[in-house]
Short mmCIF file of C-alpha atoms in Angstrom, two decimals:
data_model
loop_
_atom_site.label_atom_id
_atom_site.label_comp_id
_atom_site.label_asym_id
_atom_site.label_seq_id
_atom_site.Cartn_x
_atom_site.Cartn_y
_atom_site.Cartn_z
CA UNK A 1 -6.71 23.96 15.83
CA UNK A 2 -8.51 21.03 15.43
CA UNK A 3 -6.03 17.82 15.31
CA UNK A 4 -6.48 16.00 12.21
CA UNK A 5 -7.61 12.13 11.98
CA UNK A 6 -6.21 9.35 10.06
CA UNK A 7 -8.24 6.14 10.04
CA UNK A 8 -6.64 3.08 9.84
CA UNK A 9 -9.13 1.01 7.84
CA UNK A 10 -10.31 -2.01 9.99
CA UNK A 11 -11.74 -4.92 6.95
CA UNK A 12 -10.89 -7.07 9.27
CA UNK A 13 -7.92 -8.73 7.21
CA UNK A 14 -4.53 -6.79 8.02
CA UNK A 15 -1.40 -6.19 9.90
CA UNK A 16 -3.29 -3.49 11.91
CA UNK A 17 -1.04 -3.67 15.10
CA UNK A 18 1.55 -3.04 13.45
CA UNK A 19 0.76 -0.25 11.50
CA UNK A 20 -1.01 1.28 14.29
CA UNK A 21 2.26 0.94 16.26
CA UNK A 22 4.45 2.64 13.15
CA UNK A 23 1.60 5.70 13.60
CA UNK A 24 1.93 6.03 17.43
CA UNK A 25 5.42 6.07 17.20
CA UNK A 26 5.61 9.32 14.95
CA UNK A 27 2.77 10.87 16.54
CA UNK A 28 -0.03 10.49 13.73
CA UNK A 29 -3.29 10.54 15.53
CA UNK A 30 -5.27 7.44 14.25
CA UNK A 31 -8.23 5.19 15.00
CA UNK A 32 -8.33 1.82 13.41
CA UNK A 33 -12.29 1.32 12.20
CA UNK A 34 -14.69 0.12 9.68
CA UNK A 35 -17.33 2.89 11.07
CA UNK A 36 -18.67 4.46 7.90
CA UNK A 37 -19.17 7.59 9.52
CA UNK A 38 -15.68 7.99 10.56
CA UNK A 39 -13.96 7.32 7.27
CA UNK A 40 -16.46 9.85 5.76
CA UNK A 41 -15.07 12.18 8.07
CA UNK A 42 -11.20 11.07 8.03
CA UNK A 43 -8.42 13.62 7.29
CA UNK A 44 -6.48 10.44 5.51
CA UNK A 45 -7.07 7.03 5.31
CA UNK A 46 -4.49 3.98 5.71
CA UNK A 47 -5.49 0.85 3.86
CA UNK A 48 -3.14 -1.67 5.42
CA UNK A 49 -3.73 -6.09 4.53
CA UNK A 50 -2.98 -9.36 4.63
CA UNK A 51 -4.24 -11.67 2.61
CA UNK A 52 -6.35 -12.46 -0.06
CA UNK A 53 -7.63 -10.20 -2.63
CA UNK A 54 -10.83 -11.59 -3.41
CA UNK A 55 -11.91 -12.17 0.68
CA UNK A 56 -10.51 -8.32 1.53
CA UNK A 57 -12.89 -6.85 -1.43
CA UNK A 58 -15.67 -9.16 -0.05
CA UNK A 59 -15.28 -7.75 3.56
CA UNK A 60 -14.93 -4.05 1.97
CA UNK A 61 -18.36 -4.46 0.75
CA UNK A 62 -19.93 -6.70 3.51
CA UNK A 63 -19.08 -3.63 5.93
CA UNK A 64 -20.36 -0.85 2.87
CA UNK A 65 -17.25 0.80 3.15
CA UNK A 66 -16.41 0.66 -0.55
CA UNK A 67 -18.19 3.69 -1.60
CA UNK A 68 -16.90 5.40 1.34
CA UNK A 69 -13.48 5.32 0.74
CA UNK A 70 -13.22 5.69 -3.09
CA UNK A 71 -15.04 8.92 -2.68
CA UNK A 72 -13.18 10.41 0.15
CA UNK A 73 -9.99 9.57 -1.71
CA UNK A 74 -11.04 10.75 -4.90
CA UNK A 75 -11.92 13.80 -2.74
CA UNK A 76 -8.12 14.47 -2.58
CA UNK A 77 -7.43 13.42 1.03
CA UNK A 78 -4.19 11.53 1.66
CA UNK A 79 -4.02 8.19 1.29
CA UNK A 80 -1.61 5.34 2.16
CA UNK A 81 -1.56 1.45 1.11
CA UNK A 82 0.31 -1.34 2.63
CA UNK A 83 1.03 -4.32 0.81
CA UNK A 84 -2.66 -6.11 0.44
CA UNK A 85 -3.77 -2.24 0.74
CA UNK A 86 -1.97 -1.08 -2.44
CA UNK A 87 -3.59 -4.51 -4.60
CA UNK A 88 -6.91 -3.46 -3.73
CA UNK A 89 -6.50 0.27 -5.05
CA UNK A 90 -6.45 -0.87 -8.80
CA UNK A 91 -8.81 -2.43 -11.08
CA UNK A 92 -8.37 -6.48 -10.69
CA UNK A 93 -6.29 -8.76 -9.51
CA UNK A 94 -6.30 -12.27 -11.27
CA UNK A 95 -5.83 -14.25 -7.85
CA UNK A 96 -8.15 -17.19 -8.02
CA UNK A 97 -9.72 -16.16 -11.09
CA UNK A 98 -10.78 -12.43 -12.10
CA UNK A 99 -11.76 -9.90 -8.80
CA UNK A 100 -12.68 -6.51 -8.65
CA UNK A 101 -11.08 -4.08 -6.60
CA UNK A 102 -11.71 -0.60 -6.00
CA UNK A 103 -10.55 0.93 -8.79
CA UNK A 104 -8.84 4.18 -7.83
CA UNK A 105 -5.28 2.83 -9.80
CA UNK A 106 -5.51 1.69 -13.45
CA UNK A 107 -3.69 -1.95 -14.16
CA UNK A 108 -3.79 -5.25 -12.93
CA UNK A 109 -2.50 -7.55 -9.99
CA UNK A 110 -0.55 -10.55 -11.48
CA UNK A 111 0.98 -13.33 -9.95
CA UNK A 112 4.81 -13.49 -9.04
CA UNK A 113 6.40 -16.29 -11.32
CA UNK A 114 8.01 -19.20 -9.51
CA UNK A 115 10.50 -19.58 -12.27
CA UNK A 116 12.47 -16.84 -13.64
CA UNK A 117 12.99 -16.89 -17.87
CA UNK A 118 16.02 -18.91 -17.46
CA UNK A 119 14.21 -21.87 -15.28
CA UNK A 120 15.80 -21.40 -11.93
CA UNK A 121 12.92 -21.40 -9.29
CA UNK A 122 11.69 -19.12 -7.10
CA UNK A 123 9.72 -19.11 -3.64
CA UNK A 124 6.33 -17.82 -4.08
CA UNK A 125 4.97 -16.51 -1.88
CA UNK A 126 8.68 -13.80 -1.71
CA UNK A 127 8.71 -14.08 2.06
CA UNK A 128 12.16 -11.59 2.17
CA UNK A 129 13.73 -8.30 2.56
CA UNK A 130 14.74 -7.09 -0.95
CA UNK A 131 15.82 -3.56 -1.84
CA UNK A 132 13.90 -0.62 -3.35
CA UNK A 133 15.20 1.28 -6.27
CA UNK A 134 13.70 4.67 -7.54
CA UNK A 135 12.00 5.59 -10.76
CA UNK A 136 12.45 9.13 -12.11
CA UNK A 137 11.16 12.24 -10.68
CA UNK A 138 8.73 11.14 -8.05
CA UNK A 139 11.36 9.85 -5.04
CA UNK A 140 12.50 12.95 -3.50
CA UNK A 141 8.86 14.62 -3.76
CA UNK A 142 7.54 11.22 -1.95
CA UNK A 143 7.66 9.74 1.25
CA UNK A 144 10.52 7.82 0.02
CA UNK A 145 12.53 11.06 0.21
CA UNK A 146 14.64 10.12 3.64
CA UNK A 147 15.72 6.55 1.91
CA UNK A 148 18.35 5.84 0.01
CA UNK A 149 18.03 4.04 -3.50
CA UNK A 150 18.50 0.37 -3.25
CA UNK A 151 17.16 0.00 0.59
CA UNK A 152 16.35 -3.43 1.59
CA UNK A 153 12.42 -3.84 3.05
CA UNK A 154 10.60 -6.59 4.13
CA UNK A 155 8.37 -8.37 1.91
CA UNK A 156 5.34 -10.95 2.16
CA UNK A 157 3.41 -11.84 -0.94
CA UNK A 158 2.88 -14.00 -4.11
CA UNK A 159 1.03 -11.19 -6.55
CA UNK A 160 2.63 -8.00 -7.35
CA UNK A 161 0.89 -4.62 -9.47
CA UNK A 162 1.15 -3.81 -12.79
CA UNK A 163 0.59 -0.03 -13.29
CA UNK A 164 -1.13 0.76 -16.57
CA UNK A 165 0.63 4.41 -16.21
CA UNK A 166 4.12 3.86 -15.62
CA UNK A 167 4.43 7.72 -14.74
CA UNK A 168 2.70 6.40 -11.18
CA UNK A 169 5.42 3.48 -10.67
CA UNK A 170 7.41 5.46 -7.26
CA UNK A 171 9.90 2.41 -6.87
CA UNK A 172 10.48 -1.19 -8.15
CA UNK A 173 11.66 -4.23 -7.19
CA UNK A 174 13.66 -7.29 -8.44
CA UNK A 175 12.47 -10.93 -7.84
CA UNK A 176 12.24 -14.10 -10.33
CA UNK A 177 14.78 -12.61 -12.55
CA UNK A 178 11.56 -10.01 -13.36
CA UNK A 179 11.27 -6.34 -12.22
CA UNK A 180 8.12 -5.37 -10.80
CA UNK A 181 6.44 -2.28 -9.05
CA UNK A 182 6.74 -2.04 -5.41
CA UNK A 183 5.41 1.00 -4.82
CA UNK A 184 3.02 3.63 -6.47
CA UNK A 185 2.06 7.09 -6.18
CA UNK A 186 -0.52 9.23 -7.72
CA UNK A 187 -1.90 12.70 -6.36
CA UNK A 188 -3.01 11.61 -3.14
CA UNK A 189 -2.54 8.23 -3.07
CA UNK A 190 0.77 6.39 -2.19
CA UNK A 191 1.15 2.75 -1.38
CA UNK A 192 3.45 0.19 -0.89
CA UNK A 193 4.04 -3.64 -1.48
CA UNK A 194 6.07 -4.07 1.01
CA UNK A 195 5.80 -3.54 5.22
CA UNK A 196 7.68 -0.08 6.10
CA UNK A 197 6.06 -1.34 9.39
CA UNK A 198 8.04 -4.00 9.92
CA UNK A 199 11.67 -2.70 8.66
CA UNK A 200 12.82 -1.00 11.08
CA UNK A 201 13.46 2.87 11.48
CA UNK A 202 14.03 3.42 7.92
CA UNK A 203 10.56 2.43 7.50
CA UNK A 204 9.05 4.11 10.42
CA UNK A 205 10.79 7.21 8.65
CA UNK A 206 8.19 6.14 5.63
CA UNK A 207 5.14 7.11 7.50
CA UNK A 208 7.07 10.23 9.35
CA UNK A 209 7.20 10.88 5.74
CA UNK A 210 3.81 11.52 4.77
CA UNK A 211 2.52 12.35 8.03
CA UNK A 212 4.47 15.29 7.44
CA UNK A 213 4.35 16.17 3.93
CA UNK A 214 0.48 16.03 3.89
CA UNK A 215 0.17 17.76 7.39
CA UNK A 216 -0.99 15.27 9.46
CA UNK A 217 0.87 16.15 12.77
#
């Protein structure tokens, strides 16, 4: 049998080294490119980042990879976002004025608030690990399914998501006396605002996770 590919997409703006790390280590067979022949022919795609919103959608279409990977995911192949990565799957994101991003998520990307509602301050970007907790029904059917509720992960980032379907909110977070979605999933697509990459085993266990439940091994 033919073994399956997962491209780690290469815009260049990411924590690619890492991630590429997390997928050697549980035996996901990857290649990180931009090539748009390869993505066209990817088994599942991992859109990892770093960085900023506006400059990541303005690489995306500089390398004419946009098209690319919105149809192959609407196609129904697996894919996963990292932190940057999940941003650019919805609509906007408000950072330095309005951007477009691609679009496959309905909702916005919105700032975190440096003061919470009571007027104590808050670091911006949240440069932390902070815990996970679950939303109904999705958890155990996710790659999430190994972790327990209230997990700490590490964090780096000053805008957050704001599903317009809170039926695809897999797991929030609390920062700035707010609660906010740190992770999403919808059919195919699951993504992340925080680094399973970079916390530890019970992260790594994240991308063992989908590797397996989408067949990937």
């Amino acid at each position: 049998m033919k073994e399956k590919l997962t491209v780690i997409i290469d815009y260049n703006l990411g924590n690619l080294f890492s991630v590429k790390h997390a997928c050697d280590h549980v035996g996901l067979n990857t290649v990180t490119s931009n090539d748009i022949d390869l993505i066209k022919k990817a088994d599942a795609l991992i859109l990892p980042g770093v960085g900023a919103f506006g400059e990541a959608m303005n690489n995306i279409d500089q390398l004419n990879i946009r098209d690319a990977i919105i149809e192959r995911t609407q196609a129904g192949i697996p894919l996963l976002g990292v932190c940057l990565g999940l941003q650019l799957l919805f609509d906007e994101s408000e950072e330095f004025g309005h951007q477009k991003g691609l679009g496959l998520l309905a909702g916005k990307v919105k700032k975190l608030p440096g003061r919470s509602s009571d007027g104590k301050k808050f670091k911006v970007p949240q440069i932390a690990w902070n815990s996970i907790h679950a939303t109904e029904n999705l958890w155990e059917k996710s790659a999430l399914n190994s972790v327990k509720d209230g997990e700490y992960f590490y964090f780096v980032h000053s805008y957050y998501v704001a599903p317009e379907n809170d039926s695809e909110i897999l797991c929030t977070t609390q920062y700035a006396g707010m609660k906010y979605c740190s992770g999403v999933m919808k059919n195919n697509i699951i993504a992340f605002q925080f680094h399973p990459e970079k916390s530890g085993e019970k992260g790594i266990s994240i991308y063992r996770n989908w590797a397996e439940q989408n067949d990937l091994l």
